[in-house]
Short mmCIF file of C-alpha atoms in Angstrom, two decimals:
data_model
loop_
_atom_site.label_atom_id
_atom_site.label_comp_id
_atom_site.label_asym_id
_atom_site.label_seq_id
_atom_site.Cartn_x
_atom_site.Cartn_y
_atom_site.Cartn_z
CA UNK A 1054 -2.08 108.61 80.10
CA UNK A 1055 0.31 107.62 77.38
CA UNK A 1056 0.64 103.94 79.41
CA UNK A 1057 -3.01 103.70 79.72
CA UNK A 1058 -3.73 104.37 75.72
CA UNK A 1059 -0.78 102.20 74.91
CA UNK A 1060 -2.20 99.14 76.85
CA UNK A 1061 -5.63 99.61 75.57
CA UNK A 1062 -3.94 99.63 72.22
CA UNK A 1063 -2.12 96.38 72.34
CA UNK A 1064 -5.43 94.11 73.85
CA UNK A 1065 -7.29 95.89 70.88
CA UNK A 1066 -4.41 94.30 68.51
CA UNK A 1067 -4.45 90.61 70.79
CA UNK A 1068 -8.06 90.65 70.22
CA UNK A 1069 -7.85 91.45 66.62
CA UNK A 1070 -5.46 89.05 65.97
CA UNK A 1071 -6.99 86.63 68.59
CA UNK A 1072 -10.57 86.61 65.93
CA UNK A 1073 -7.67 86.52 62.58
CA UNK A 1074 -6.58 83.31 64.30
CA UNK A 1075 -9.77 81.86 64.84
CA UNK A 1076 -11.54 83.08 61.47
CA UNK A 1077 -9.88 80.10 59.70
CA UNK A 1078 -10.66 77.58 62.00
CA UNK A 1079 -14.40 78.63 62.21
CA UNK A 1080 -14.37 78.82 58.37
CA UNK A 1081 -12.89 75.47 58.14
CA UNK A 1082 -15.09 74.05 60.41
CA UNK A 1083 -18.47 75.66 58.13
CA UNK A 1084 -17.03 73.44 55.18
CA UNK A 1085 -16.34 70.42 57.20
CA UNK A 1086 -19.91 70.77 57.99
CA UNK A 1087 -21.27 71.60 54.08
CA UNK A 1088 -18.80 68.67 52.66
CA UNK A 1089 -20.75 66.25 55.18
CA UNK A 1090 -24.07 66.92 54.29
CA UNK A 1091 -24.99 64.42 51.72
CA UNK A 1092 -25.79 64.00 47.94
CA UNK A 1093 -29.92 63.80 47.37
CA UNK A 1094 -31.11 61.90 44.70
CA UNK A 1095 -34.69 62.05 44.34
CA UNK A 1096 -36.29 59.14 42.78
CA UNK A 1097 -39.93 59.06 41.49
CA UNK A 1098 -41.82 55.87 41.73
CA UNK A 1099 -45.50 54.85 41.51
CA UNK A 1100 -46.81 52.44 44.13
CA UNK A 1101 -45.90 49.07 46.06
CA UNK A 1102 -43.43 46.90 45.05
CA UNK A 1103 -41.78 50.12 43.20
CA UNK A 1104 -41.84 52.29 46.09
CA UNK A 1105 -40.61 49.65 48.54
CA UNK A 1106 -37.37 48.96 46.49
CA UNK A 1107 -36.66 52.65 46.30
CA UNK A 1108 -36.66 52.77 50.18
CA UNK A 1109 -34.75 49.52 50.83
CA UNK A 1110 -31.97 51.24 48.48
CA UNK A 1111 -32.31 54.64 50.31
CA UNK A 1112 -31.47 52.11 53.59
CA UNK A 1113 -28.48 50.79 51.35
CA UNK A 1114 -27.15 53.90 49.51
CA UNK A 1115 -23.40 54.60 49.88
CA UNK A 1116 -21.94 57.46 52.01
CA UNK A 1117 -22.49 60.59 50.93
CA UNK A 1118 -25.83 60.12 49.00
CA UNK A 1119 -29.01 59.96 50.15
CA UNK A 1120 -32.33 59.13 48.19
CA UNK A 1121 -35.43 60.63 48.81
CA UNK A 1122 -38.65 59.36 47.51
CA UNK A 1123 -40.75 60.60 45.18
CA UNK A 1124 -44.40 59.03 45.02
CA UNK A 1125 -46.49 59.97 42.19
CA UNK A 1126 -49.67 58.91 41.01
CA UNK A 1127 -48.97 57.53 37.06
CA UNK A 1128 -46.10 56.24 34.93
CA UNK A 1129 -46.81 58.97 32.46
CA UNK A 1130 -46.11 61.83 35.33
CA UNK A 1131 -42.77 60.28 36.71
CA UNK A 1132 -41.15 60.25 33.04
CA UNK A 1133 -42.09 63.85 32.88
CA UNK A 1134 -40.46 65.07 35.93
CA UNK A 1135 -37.39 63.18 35.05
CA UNK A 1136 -37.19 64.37 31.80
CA UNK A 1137 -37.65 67.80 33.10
CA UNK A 1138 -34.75 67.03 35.95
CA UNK A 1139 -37.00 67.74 38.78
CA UNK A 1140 -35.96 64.08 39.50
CA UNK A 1141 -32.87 62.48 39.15
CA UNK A 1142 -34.21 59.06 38.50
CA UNK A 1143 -37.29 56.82 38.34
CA UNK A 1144 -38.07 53.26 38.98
CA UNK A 1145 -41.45 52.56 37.21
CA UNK A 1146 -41.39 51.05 34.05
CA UNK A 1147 -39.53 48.90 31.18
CA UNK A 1148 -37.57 49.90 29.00
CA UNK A 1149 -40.49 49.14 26.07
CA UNK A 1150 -42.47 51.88 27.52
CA UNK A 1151 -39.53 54.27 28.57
CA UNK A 1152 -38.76 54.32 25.10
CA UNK A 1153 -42.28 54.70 23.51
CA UNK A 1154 -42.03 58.34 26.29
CA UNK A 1155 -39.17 59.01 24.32
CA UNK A 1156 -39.93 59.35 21.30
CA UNK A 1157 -43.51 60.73 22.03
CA UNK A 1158 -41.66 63.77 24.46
CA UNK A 1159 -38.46 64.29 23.09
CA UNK A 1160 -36.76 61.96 25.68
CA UNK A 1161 -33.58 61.48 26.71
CA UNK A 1162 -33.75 58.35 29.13
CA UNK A 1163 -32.37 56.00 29.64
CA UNK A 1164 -32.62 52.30 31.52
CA UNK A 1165 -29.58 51.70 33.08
CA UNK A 1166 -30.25 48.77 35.63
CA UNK A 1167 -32.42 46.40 35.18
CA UNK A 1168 -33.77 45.59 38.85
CA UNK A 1169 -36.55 42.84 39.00
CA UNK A 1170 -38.64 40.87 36.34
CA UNK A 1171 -42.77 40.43 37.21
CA UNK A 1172 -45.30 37.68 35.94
CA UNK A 1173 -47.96 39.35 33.95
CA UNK A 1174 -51.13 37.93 33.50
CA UNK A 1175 -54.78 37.92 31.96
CA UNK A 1176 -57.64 37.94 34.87
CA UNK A 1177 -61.13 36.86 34.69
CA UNK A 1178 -63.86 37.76 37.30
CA UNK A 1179 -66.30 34.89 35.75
CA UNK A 1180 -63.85 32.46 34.44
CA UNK A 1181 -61.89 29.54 35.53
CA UNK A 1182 -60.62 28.37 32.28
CA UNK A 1183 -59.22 30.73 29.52
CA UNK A 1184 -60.55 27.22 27.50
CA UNK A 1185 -64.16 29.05 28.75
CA UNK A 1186 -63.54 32.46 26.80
CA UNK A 1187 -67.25 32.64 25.13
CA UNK A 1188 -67.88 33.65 21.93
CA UNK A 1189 -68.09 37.84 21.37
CA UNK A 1190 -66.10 38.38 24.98
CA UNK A 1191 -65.07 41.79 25.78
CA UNK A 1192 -61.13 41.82 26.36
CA UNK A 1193 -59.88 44.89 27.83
CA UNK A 1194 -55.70 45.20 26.93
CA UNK A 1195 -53.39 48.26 27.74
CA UNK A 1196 -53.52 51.52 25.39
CA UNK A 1197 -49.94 52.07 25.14
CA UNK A 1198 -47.93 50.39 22.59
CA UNK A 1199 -45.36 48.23 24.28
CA UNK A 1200 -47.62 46.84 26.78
CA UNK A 1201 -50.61 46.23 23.90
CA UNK A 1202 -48.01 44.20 21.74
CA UNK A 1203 -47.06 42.11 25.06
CA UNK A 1204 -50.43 41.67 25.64
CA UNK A 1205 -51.83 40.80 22.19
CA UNK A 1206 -48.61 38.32 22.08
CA UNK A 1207 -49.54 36.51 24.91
CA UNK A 1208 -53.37 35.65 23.66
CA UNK A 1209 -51.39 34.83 20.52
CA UNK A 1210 -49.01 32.55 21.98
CA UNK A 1211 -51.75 30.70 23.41
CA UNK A 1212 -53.96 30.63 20.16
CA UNK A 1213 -57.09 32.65 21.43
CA UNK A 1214 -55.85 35.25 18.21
CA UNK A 1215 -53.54 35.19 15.14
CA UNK A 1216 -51.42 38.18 14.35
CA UNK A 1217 -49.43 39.46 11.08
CA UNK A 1218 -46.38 36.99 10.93
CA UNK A 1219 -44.93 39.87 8.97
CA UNK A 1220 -45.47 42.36 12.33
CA UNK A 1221 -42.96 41.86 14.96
CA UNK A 1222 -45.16 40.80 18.00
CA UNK A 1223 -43.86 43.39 20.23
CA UNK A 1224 -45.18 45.83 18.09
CA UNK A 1225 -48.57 44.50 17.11
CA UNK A 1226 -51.40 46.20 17.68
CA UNK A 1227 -55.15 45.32 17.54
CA UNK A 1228 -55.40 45.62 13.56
CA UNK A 1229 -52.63 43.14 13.45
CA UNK A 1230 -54.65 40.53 14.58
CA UNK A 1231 -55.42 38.24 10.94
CA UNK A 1232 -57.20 35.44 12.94
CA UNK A 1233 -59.90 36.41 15.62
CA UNK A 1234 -62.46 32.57 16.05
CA UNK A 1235 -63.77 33.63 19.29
CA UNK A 1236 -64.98 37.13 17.56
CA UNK A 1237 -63.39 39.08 20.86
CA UNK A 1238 -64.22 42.76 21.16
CA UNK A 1239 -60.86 44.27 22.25
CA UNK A 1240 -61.32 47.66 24.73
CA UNK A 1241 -58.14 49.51 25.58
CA UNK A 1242 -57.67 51.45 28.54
CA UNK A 1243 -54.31 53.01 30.62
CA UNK A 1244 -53.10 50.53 32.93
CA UNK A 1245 -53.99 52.12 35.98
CA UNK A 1246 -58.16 51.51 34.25
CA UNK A 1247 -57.76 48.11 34.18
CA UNK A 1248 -58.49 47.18 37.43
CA UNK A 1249 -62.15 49.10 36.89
CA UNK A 1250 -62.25 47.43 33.60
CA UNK A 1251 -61.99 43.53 35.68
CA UNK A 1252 -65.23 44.33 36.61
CA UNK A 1253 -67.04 44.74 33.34
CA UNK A 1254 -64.52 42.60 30.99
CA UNK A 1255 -64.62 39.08 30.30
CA UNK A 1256 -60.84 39.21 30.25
CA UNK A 1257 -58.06 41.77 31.33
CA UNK A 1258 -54.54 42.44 31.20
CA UNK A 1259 -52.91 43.30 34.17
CA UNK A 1260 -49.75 44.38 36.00
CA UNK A 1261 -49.37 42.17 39.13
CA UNK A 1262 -48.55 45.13 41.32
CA UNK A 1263 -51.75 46.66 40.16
CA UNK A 1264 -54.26 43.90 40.50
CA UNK A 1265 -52.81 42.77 43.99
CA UNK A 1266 -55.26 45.27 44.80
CA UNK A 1267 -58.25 43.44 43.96
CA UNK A 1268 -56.57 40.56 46.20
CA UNK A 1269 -55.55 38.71 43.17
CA UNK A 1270 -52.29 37.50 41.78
CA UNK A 1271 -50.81 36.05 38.63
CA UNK A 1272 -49.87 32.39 40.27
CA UNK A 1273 -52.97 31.65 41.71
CA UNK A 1274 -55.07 33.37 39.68
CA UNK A 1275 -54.02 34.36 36.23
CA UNK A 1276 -55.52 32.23 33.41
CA UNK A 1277 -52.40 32.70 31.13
CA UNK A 1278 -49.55 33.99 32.55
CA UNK A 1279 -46.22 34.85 31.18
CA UNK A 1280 -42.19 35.82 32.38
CA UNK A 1281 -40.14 38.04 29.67
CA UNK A 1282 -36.91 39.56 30.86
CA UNK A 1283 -37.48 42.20 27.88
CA UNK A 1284 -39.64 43.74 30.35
CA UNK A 1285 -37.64 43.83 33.72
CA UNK A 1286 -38.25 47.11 35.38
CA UNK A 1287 -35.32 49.28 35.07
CA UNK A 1288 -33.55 52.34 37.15
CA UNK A 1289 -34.05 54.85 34.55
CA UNK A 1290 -32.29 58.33 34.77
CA UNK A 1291 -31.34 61.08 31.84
CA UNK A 1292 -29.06 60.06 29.23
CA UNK A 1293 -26.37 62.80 30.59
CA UNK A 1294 -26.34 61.17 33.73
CA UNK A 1295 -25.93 57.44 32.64
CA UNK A 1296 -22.21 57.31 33.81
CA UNK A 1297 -21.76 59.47 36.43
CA UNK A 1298 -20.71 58.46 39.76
CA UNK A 1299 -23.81 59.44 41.57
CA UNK A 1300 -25.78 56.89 38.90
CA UNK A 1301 -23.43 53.85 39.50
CA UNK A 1302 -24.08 54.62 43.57
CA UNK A 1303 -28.05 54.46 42.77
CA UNK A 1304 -27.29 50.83 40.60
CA UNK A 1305 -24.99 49.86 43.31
CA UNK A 1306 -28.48 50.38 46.19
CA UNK A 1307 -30.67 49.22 43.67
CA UNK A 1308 -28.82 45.70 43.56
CA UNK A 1309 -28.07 45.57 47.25
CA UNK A 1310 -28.89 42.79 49.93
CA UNK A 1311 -31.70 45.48 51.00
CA UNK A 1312 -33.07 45.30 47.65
CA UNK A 1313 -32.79 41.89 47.18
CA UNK A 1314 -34.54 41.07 50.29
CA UNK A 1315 -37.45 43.28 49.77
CA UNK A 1316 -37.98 41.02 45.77
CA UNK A 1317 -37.40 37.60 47.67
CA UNK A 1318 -40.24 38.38 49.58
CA UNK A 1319 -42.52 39.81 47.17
CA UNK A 1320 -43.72 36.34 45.29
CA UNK A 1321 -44.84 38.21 42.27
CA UNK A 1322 -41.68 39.55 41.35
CA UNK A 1323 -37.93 38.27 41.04
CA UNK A 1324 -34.28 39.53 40.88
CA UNK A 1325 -33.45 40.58 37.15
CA UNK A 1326 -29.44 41.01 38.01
#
């Protein structure tokens, strides 16, 4: 009896020290498994060509990050889930209009790649020639400031208004404007309005990836048209995150061959690196 109990004893202690020995290796294993699962960085962006350059750098993200794509339906709403960190970045705007967010919400963002430059434009859905603009016409311009000083600088730089010399252009607004011949009745309206407002205005302001909709685009159909670096859209993320390693992966994808590819064959848009 004592031989039987002391051989049952000594498989209970190989067994017991068979599962000590394998413990660590099964442990190990676990956080081989949790250090390979990748970093997600979400990244909120509005519509087409945005959303297309956010996948093409998902495709050419560096190991160990991933980016997932975050579609939402204004400019206005993917500041405010940045700001809030329920994403880690956006791609959406220029810096102009990040910074108007700002200082309207307390920001903290910040543009920290600057990833391709656009032709903007002002449409007409009864005119040929901006030389045509009757007398009285209804011009319908963006409602936020940095995209109603580009626009009221454009019509400026092409004489159809006057504005303050003593007002920097960026920063006009409509009661800048000292010289107005044609009489123009100016209507302001969010961006994503103005493609409604094409079909009541004698002239609108417009975003090319926004009016591509209406099948139109600023080379073969805007009546002015005009390229300003100032407003390249940027990567934006939080100010606290501006130099940290999983930001300079994001600007490393965001000026890949994948990206690039994606802006060479958009013809409304180039490379801004």
């Amino acid at each position: 009896m004592k031989k039987t109990r002391v051989a049952l004893a000594a498989i209970a202690l190989g067994t017991a020290l068979l599962a000590t020995a394998c413990a660590p290796a099964a442990e190990e294993k676990n956080a081989d498994a949790q250090a390979a699962e990748p970093t997600v960085l979400k990244v909120a962006a509005v519509q087409a060509p945005m959303t297309d350059v956010v996948k093409a750098a998902g495709d050419a993200i560096e190991d160990g990050y991933e980016i997932q794509l975050v579609e939402v339906a204004d400019y206005i709403t993917s500041n405010t889930i940045l700001n809030s960190g329920d994403v880690y970045a956006n791609f959406s705007q220029h810096v102009p209009y990040m910074q108007t967010f700002n200082e309207g919400n307390d920001g903290t963002l910040v543009g920290v790649q600057p990833v391709y430059n656009f032709v903007i434009a002002f449409y007409s859905k009864t005119l040929d020639d901006i030389a045509d603009l009757p007398d009285g016409a209804k011009v319908a311009i963006p409602d936020d400031p940095s995209n109603t000083g580009r626009a009221l600088k454009l019509l400026a730089a092409n004489e159809i208004i006057a504005l303050d010399p003593d007002v920097d252009p960026y920063e006009a607004t409509v009661k800048d404007i000292t010289g107005n011949p044609k009489n123009l009745e100016f209507v302001q309206v969010p961006i994503a309005s103005l493609n409604a407002a094409y079909e009541e205005a004698d002239l609108v302001f417009q975003w090319p990836s926004h009016i591509a909709a209406l099948g139109l685009s600023p080379e073969k159909d805007g009546l002015i048209t005009e390229l300003d670096d100032r407003f390249a859209l940027n990567l934006v993320v939080q100010q606290k995150d501006a130099d940290s390693e999983a930001t300079e992966a994001l600007k490393k994808a965001f000026t890949s061959d994948e990206v690039r590819g994606v802006i060479e064959g958009n013809g409304t848009i180039e490379t801004a690196w």
